[in-house]
Short mmCIF file of N, CA and C in Angstrom, two decimals:
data_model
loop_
_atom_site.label_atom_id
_atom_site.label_comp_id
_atom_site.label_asym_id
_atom_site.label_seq_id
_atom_site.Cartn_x
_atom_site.Cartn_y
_atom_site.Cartn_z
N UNK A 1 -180.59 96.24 -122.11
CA UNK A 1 -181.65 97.11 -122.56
C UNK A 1 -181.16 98.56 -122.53
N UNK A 2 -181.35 99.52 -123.56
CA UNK A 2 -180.82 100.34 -123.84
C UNK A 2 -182.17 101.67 -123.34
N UNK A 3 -181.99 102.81 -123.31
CA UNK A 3 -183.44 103.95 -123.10
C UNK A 3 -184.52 103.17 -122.46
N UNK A 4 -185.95 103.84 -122.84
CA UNK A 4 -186.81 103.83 -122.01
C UNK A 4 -187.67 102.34 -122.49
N UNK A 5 -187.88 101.83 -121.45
CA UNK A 5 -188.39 100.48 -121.56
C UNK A 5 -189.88 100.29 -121.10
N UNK A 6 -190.92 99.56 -121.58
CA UNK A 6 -192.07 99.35 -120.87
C UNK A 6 -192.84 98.35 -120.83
N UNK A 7 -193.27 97.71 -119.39
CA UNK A 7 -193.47 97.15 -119.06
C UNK A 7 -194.72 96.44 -119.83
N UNK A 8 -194.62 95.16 -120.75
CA UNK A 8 -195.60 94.56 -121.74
C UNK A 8 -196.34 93.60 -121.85
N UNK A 9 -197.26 92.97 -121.86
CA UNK A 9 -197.59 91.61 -121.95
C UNK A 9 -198.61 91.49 -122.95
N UNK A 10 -199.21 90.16 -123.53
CA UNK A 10 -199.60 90.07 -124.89
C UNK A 10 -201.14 89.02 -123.91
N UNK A 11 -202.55 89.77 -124.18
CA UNK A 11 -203.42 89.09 -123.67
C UNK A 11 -204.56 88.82 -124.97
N UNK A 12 -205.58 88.38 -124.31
CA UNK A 12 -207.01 88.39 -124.88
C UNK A 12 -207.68 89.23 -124.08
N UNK A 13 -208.31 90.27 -124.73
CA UNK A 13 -208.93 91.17 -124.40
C UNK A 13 -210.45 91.18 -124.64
N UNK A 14 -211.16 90.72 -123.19
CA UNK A 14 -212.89 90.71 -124.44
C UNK A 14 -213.69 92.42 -125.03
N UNK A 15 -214.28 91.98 -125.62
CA UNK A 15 -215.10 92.85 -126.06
C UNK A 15 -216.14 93.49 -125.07
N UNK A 16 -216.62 94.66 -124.86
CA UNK A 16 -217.64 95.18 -123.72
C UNK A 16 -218.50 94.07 -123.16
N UNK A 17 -219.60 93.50 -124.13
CA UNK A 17 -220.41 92.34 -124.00
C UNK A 17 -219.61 91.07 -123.08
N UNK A 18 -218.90 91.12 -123.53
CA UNK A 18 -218.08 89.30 -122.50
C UNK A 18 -217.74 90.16 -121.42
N UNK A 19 -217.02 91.32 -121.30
CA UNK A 19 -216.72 91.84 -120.06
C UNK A 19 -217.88 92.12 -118.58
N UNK A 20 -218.79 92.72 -119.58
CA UNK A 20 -219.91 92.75 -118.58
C UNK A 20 -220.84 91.62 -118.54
N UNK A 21 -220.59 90.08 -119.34
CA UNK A 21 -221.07 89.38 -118.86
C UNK A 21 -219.49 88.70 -117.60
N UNK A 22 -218.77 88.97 -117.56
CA UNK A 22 -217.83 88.16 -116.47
C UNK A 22 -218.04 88.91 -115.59
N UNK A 23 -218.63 90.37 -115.27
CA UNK A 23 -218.62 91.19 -113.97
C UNK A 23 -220.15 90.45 -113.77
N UNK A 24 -221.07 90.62 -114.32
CA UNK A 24 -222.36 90.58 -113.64
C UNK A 24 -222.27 88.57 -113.18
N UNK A 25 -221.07 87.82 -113.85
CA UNK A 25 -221.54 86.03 -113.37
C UNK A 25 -221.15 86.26 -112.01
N UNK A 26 -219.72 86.97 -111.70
CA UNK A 26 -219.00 86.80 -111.11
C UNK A 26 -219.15 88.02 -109.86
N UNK A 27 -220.12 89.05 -109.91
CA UNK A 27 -220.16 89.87 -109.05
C UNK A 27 -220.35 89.52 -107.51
N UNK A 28 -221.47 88.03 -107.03
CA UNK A 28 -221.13 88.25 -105.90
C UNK A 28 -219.93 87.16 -105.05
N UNK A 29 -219.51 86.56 -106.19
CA UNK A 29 -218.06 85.63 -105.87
C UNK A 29 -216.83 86.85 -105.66
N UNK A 30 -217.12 87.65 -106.21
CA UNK A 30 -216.14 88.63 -106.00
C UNK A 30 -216.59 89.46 -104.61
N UNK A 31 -217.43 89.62 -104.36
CA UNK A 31 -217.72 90.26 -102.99
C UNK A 31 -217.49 89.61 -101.62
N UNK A 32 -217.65 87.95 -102.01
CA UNK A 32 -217.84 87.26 -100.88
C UNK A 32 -216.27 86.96 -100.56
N UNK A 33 -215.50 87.07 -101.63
CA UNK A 33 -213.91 86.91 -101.47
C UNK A 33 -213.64 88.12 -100.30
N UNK A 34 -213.81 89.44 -100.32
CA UNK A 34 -213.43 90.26 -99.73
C UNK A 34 -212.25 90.76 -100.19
N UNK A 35 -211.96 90.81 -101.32
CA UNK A 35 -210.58 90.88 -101.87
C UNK A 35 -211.22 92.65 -102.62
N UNK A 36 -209.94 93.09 -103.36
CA UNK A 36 -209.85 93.97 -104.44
C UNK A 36 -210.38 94.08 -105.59
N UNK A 37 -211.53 93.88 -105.91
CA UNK A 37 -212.11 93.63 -107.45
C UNK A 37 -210.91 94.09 -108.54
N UNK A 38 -210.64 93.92 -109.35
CA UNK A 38 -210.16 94.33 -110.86
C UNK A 38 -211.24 95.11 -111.51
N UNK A 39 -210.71 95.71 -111.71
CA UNK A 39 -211.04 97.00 -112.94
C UNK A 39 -211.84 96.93 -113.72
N UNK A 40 -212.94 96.88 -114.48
CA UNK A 40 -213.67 96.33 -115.27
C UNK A 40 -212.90 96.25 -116.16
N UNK A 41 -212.07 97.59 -117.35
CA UNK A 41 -211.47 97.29 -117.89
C UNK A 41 -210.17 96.84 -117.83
N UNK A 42 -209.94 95.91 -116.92
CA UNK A 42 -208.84 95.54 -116.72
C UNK A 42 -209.01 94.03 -117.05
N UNK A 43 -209.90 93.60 -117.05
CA UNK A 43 -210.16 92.44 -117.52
C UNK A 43 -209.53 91.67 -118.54
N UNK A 44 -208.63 90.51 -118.36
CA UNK A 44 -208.07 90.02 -119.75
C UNK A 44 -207.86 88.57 -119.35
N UNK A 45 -206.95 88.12 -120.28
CA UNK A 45 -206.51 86.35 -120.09
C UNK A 45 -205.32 86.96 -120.51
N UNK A 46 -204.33 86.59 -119.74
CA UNK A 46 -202.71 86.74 -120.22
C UNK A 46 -202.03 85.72 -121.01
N UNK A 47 -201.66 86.03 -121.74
CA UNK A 47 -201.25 85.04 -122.66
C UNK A 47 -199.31 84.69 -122.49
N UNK A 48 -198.74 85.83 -122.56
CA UNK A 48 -197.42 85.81 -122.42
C UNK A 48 -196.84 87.00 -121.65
N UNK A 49 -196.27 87.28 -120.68
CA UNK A 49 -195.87 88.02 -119.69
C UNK A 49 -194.67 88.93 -120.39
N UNK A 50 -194.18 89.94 -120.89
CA UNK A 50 -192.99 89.79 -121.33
C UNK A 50 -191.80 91.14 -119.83
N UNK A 51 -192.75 91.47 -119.28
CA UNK A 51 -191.85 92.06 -118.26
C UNK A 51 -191.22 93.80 -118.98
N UNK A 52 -190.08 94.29 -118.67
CA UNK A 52 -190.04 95.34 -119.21
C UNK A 52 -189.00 95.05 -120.77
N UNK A 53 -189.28 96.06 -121.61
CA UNK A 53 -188.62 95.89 -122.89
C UNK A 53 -188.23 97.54 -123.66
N UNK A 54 -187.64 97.07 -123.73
CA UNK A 54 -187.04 98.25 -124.19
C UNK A 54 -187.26 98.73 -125.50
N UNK A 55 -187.48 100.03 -125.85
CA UNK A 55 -187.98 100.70 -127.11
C UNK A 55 -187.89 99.79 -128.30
N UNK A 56 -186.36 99.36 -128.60
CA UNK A 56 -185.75 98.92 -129.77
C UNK A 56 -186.24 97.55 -129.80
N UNK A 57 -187.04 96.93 -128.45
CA UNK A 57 -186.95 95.42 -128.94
C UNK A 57 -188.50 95.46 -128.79
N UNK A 58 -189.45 96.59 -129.10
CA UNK A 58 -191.04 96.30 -129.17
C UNK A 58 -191.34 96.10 -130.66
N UNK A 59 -190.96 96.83 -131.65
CA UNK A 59 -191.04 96.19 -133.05
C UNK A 59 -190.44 95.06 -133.51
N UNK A 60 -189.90 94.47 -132.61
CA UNK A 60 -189.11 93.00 -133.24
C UNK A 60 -190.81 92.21 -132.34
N UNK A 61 -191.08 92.51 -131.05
CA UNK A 61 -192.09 92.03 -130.81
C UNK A 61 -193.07 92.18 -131.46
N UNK A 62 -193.70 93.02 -131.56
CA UNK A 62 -194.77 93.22 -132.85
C UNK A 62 -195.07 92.61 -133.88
N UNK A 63 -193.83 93.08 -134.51
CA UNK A 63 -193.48 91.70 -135.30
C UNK A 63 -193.56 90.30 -135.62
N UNK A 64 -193.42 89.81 -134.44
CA UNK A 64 -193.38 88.46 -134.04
C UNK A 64 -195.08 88.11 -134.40
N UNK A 65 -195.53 89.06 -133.20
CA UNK A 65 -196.71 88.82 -132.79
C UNK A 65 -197.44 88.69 -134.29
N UNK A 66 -197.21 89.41 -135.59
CA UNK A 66 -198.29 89.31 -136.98
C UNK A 66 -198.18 87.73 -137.49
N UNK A 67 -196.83 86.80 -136.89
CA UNK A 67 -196.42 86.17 -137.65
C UNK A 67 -196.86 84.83 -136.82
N UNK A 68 -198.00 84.97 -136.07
CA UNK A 68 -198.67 84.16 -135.24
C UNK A 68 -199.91 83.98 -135.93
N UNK A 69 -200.34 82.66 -136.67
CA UNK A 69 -201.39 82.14 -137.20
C UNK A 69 -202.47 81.01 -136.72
N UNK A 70 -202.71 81.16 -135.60
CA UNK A 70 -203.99 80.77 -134.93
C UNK A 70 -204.61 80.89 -135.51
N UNK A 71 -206.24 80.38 -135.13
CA UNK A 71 -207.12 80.61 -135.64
C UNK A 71 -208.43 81.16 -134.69
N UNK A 72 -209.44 81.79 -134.56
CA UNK A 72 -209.87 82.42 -133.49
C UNK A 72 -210.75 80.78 -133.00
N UNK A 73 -211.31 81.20 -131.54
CA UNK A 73 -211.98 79.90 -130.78
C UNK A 73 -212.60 80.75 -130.02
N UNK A 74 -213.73 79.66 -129.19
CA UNK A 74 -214.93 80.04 -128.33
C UNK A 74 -214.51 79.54 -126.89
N UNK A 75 -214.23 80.20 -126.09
CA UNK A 75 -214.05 80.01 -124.64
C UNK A 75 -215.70 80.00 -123.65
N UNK A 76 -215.92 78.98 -123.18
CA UNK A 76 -217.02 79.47 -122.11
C UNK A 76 -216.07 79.39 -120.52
N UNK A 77 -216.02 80.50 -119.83
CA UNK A 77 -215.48 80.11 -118.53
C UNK A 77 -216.60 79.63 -117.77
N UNK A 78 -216.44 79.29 -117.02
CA UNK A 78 -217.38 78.90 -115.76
C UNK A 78 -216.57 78.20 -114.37
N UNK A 79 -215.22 78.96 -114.54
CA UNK A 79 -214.53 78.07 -113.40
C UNK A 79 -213.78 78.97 -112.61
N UNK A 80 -214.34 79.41 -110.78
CA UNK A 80 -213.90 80.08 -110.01
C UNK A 80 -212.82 78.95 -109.27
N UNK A 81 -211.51 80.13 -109.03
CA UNK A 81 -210.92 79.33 -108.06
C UNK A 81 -209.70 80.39 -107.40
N UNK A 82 -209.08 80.15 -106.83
CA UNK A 82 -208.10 81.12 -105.87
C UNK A 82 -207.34 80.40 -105.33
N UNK A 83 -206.17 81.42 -105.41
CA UNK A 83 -204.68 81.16 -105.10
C UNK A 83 -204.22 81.32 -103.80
N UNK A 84 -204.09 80.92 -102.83
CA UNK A 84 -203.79 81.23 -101.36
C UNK A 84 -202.80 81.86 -101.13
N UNK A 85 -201.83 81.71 -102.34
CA UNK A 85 -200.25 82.41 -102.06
C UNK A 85 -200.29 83.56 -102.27
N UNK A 86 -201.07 84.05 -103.31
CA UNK A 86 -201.41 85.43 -103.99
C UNK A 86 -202.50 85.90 -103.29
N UNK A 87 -203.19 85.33 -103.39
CA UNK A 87 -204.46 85.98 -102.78
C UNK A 87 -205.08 86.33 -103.60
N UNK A 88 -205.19 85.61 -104.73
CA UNK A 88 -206.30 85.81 -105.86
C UNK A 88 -207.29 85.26 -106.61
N UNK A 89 -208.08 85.64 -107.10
CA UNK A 89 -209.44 85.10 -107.42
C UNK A 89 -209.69 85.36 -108.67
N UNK A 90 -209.89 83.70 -109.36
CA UNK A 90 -210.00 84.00 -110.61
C UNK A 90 -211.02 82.99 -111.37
N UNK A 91 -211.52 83.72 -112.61
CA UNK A 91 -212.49 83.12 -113.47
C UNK A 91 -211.85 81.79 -114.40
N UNK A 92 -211.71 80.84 -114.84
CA UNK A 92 -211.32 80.20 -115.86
C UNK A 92 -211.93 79.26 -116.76
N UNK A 93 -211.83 79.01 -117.87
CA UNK A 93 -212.21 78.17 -118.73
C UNK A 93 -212.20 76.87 -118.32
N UNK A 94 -213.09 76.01 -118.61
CA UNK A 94 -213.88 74.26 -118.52
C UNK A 94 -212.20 73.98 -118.98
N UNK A 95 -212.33 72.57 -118.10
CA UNK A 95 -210.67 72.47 -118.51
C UNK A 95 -210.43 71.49 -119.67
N UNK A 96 -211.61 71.51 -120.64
CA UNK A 96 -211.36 71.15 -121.59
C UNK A 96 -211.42 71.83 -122.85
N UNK A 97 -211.38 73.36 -122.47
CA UNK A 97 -210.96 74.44 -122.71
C UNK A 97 -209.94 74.86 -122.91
N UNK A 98 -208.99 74.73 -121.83
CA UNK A 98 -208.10 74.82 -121.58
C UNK A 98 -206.83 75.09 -122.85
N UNK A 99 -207.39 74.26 -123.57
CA UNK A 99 -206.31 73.91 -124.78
C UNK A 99 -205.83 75.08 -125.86
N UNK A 100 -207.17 75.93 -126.21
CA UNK A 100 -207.40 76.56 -126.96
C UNK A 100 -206.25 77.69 -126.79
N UNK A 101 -206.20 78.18 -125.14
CA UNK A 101 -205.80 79.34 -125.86
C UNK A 101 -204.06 79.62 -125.11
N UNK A 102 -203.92 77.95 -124.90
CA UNK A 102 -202.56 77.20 -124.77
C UNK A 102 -201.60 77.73 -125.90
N UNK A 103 -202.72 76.74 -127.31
CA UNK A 103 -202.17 76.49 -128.26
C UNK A 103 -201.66 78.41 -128.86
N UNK A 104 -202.53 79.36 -128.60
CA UNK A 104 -202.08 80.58 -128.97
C UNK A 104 -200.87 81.12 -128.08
N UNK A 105 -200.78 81.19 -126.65
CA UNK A 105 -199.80 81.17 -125.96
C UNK A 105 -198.45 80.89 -126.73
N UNK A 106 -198.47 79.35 -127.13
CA UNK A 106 -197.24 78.68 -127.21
C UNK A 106 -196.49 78.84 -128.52
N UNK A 107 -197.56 79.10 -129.22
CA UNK A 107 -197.64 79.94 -130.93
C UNK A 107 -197.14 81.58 -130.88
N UNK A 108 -196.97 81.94 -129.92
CA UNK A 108 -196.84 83.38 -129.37
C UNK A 108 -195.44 83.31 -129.10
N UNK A 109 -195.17 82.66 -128.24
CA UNK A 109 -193.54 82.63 -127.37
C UNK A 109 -192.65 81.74 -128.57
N UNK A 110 -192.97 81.32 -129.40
CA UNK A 110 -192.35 80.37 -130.40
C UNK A 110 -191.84 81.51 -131.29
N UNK A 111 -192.69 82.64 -131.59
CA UNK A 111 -192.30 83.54 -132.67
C UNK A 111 -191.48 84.53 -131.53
N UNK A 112 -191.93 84.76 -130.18
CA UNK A 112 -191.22 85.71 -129.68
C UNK A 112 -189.53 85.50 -129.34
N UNK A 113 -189.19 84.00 -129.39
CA UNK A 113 -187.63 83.48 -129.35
C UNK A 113 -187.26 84.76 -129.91
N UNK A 114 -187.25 84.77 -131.45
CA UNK A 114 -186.67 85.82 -132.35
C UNK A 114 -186.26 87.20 -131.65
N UNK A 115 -186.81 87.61 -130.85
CA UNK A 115 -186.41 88.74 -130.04
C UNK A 115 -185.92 88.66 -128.51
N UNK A 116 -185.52 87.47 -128.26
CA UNK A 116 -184.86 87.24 -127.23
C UNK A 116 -185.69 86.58 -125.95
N UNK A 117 -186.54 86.26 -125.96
CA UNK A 117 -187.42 85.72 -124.98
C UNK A 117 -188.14 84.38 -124.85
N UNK A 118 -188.23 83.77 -123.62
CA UNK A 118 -188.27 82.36 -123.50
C UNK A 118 -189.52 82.18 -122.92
N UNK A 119 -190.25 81.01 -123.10
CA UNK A 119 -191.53 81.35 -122.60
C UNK A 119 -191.29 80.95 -120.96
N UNK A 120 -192.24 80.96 -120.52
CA UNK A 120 -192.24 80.72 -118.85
C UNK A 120 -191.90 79.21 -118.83
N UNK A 121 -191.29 78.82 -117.43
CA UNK A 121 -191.51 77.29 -117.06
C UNK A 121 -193.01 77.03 -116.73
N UNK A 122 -193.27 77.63 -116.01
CA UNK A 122 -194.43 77.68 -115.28
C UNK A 122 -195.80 77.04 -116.42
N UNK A 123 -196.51 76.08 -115.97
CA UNK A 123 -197.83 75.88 -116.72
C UNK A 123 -198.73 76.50 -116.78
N UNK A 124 -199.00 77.00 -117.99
CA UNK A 124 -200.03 77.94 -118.36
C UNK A 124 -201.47 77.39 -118.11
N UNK A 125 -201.88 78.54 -117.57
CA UNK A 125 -203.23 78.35 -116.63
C UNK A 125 -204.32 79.48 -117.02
N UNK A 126 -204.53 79.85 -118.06
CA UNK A 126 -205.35 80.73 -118.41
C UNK A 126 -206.28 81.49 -117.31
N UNK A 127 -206.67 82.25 -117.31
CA UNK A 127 -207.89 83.09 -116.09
C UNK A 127 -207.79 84.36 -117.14
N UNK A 128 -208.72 84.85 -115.68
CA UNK A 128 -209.08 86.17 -115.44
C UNK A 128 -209.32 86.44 -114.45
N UNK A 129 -208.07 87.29 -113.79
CA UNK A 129 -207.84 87.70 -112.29
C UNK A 129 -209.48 88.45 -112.17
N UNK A 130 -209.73 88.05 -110.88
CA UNK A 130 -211.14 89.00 -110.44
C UNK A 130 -211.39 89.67 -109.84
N UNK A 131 -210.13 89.37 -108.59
CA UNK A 131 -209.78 89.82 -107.25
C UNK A 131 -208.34 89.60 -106.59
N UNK A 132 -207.79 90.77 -106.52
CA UNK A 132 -206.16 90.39 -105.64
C UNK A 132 -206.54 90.89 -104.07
N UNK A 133 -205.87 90.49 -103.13
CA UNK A 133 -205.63 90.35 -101.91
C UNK A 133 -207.20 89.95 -101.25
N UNK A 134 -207.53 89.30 -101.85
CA UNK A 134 -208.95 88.19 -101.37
C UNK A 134 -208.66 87.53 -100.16
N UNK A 135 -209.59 87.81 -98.70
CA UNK A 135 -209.53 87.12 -97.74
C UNK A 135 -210.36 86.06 -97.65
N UNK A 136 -210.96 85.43 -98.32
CA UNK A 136 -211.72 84.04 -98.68
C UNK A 136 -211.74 83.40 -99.98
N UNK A 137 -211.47 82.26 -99.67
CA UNK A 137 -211.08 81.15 -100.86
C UNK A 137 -212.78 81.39 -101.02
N UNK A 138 -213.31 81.30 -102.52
CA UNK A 138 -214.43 81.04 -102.82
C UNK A 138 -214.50 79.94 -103.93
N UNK A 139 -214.79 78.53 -103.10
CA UNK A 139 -214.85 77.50 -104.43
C UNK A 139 -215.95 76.58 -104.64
N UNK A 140 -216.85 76.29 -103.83
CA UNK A 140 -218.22 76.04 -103.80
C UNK A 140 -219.19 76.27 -104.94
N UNK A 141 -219.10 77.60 -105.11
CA UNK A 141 -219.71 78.80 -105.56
C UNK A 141 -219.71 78.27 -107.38
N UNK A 142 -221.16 78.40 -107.80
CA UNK A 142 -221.80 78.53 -109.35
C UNK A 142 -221.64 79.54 -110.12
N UNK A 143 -221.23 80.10 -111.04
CA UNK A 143 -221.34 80.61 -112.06
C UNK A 143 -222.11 80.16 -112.93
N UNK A 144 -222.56 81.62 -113.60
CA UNK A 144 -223.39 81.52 -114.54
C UNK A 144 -222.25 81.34 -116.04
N UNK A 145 -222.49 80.57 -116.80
CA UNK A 145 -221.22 80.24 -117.83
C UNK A 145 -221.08 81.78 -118.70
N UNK A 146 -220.27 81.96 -119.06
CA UNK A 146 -219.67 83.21 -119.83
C UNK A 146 -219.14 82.66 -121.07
N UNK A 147 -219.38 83.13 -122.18
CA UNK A 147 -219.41 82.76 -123.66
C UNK A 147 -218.24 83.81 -124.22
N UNK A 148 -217.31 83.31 -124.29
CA UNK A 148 -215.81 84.39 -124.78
C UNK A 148 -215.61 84.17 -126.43
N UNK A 149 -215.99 84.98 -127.56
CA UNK A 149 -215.13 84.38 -128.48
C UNK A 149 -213.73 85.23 -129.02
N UNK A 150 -212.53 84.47 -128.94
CA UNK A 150 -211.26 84.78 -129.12
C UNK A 150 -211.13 84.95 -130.46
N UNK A 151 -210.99 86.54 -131.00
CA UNK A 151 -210.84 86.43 -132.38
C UNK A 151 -209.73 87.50 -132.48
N UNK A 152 -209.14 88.06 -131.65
CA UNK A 152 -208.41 88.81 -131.80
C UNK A 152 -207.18 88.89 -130.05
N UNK A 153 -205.68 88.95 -130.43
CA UNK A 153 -205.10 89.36 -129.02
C UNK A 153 -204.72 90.60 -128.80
N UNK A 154 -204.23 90.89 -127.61
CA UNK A 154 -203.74 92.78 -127.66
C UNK A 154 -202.06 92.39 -127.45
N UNK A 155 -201.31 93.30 -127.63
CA UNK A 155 -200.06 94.05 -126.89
C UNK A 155 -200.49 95.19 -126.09
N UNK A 156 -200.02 95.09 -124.73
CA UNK A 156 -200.99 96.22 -123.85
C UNK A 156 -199.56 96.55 -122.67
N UNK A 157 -199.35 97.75 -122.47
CA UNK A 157 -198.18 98.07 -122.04
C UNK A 157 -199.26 98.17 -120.20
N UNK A 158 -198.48 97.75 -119.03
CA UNK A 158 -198.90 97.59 -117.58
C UNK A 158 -198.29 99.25 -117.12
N UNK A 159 -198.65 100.21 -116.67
CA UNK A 159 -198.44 101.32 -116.35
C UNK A 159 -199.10 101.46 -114.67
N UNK A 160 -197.94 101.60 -114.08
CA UNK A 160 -198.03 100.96 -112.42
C UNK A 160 -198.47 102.28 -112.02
N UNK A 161 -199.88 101.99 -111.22
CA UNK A 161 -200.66 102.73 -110.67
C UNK A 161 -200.33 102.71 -108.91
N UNK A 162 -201.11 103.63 -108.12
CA UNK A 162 -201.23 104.04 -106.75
C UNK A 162 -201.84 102.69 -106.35
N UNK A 163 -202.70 102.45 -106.84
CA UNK A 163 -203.86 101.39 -106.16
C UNK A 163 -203.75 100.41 -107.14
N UNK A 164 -203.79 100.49 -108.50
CA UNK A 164 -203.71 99.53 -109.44
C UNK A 164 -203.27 99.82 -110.41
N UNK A 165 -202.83 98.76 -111.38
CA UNK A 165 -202.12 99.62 -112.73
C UNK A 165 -203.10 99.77 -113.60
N UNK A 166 -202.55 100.78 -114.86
CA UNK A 166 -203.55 100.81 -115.70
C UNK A 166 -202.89 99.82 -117.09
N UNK A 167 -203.89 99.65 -117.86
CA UNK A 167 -203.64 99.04 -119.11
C UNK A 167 -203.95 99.91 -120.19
N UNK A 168 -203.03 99.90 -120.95
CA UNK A 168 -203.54 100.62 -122.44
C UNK A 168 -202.46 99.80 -123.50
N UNK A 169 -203.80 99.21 -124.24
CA UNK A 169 -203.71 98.38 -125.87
C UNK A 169 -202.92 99.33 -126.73
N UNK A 170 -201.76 98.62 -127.28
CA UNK A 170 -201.05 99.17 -128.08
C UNK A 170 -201.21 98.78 -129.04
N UNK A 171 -201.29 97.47 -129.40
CA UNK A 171 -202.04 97.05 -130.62
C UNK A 171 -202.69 95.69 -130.82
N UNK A 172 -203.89 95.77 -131.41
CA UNK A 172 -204.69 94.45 -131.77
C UNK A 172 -204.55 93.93 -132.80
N UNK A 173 -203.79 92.06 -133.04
CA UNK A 173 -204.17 91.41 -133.84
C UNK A 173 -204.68 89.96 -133.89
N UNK A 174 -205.09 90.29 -134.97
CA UNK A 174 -206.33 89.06 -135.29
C UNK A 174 -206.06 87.84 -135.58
N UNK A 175 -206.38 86.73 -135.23
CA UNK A 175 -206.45 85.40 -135.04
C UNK A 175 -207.14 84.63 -136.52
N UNK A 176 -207.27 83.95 -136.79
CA UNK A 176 -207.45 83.46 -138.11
C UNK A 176 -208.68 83.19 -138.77
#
């Protein structure tokens, strides 16, 4: 990697409405965790991680990313659960859900080869972090269902904060 590089990843970003319906399902699962809430606007589903990249190889990404033909889908989450290793707490889609926004993921990292990148080993597990360094597993616990529709993904560069990072969308495209 050559000059200045920044740190990228390619999510679903909801719209105000889904956002403030995932804070108000999820507000007192997030309290009872005792953890770090997330940001309101920090809110997303990660789709592909890409780590840091360097100037010259974000328009080959970009790129990639137009040449991804999904088609948009309806997510309802309704599924709290947490990570003991991380310490995090997260929202996710009915796991017969699950599939939907797999299939964009894998449609994502297929076009991103072209610029040098492999998708994860790791099985993709869709969420929405809610809470990091959470001192209680919260899994009991009801949600009220949250109605997501996926019609568009971001490129959003991670800009490492004091307390948390910030996110800012570099660019949105649209799903089919």
């Amino acid at each position: 990697m050559t000059g200045t590089t920044k740190r990228l990843f390619f999510a679903l970003w909801p719209d105000e409405e889904t956002g403030d319906s995932i804070l108000r399902a999820t507000r007192s699962v997030v309290a009872d965790s005792e953890g770090r809430p997330v940001l309101p606007q920090n809110l997303h589903i990660t789709l592909a991680f890409l780590h840091s990249v360097d100037s010259e190889t974000v328009a080959c990404v970009e790129q990639a990313a137009t040449r991804v033909t999904t088609s948009a889908f309806d997510l309802v989450l309704d599924r709290v659960g947490f990570w003991h290793r991380s310490r995090i707490l997260w929202l996710a889609p009915a796991p017969e859900e699950v599939a939907a926004p797999g299939i964009l993921a894998d449609a994502l990292w297929r076009e991103l080869e072209v610029c040098g990148f492999s998708a994860e080993r790791r099985r993709y597990r869709p969420h929405v972090t809610l809470a990091r360094k959470a001192q209680h597993a919260v899994y009991a616990t009801a949600v009220p269902k949250v109605r997501w529709r996926a019609d568009s993904f971001c490129l959003v560069e991670s800009i490492t904060g004091q307390r948390q990072s910030e996110y800012l969308i570099l660019r949105t495209f649209p799903l089919r």
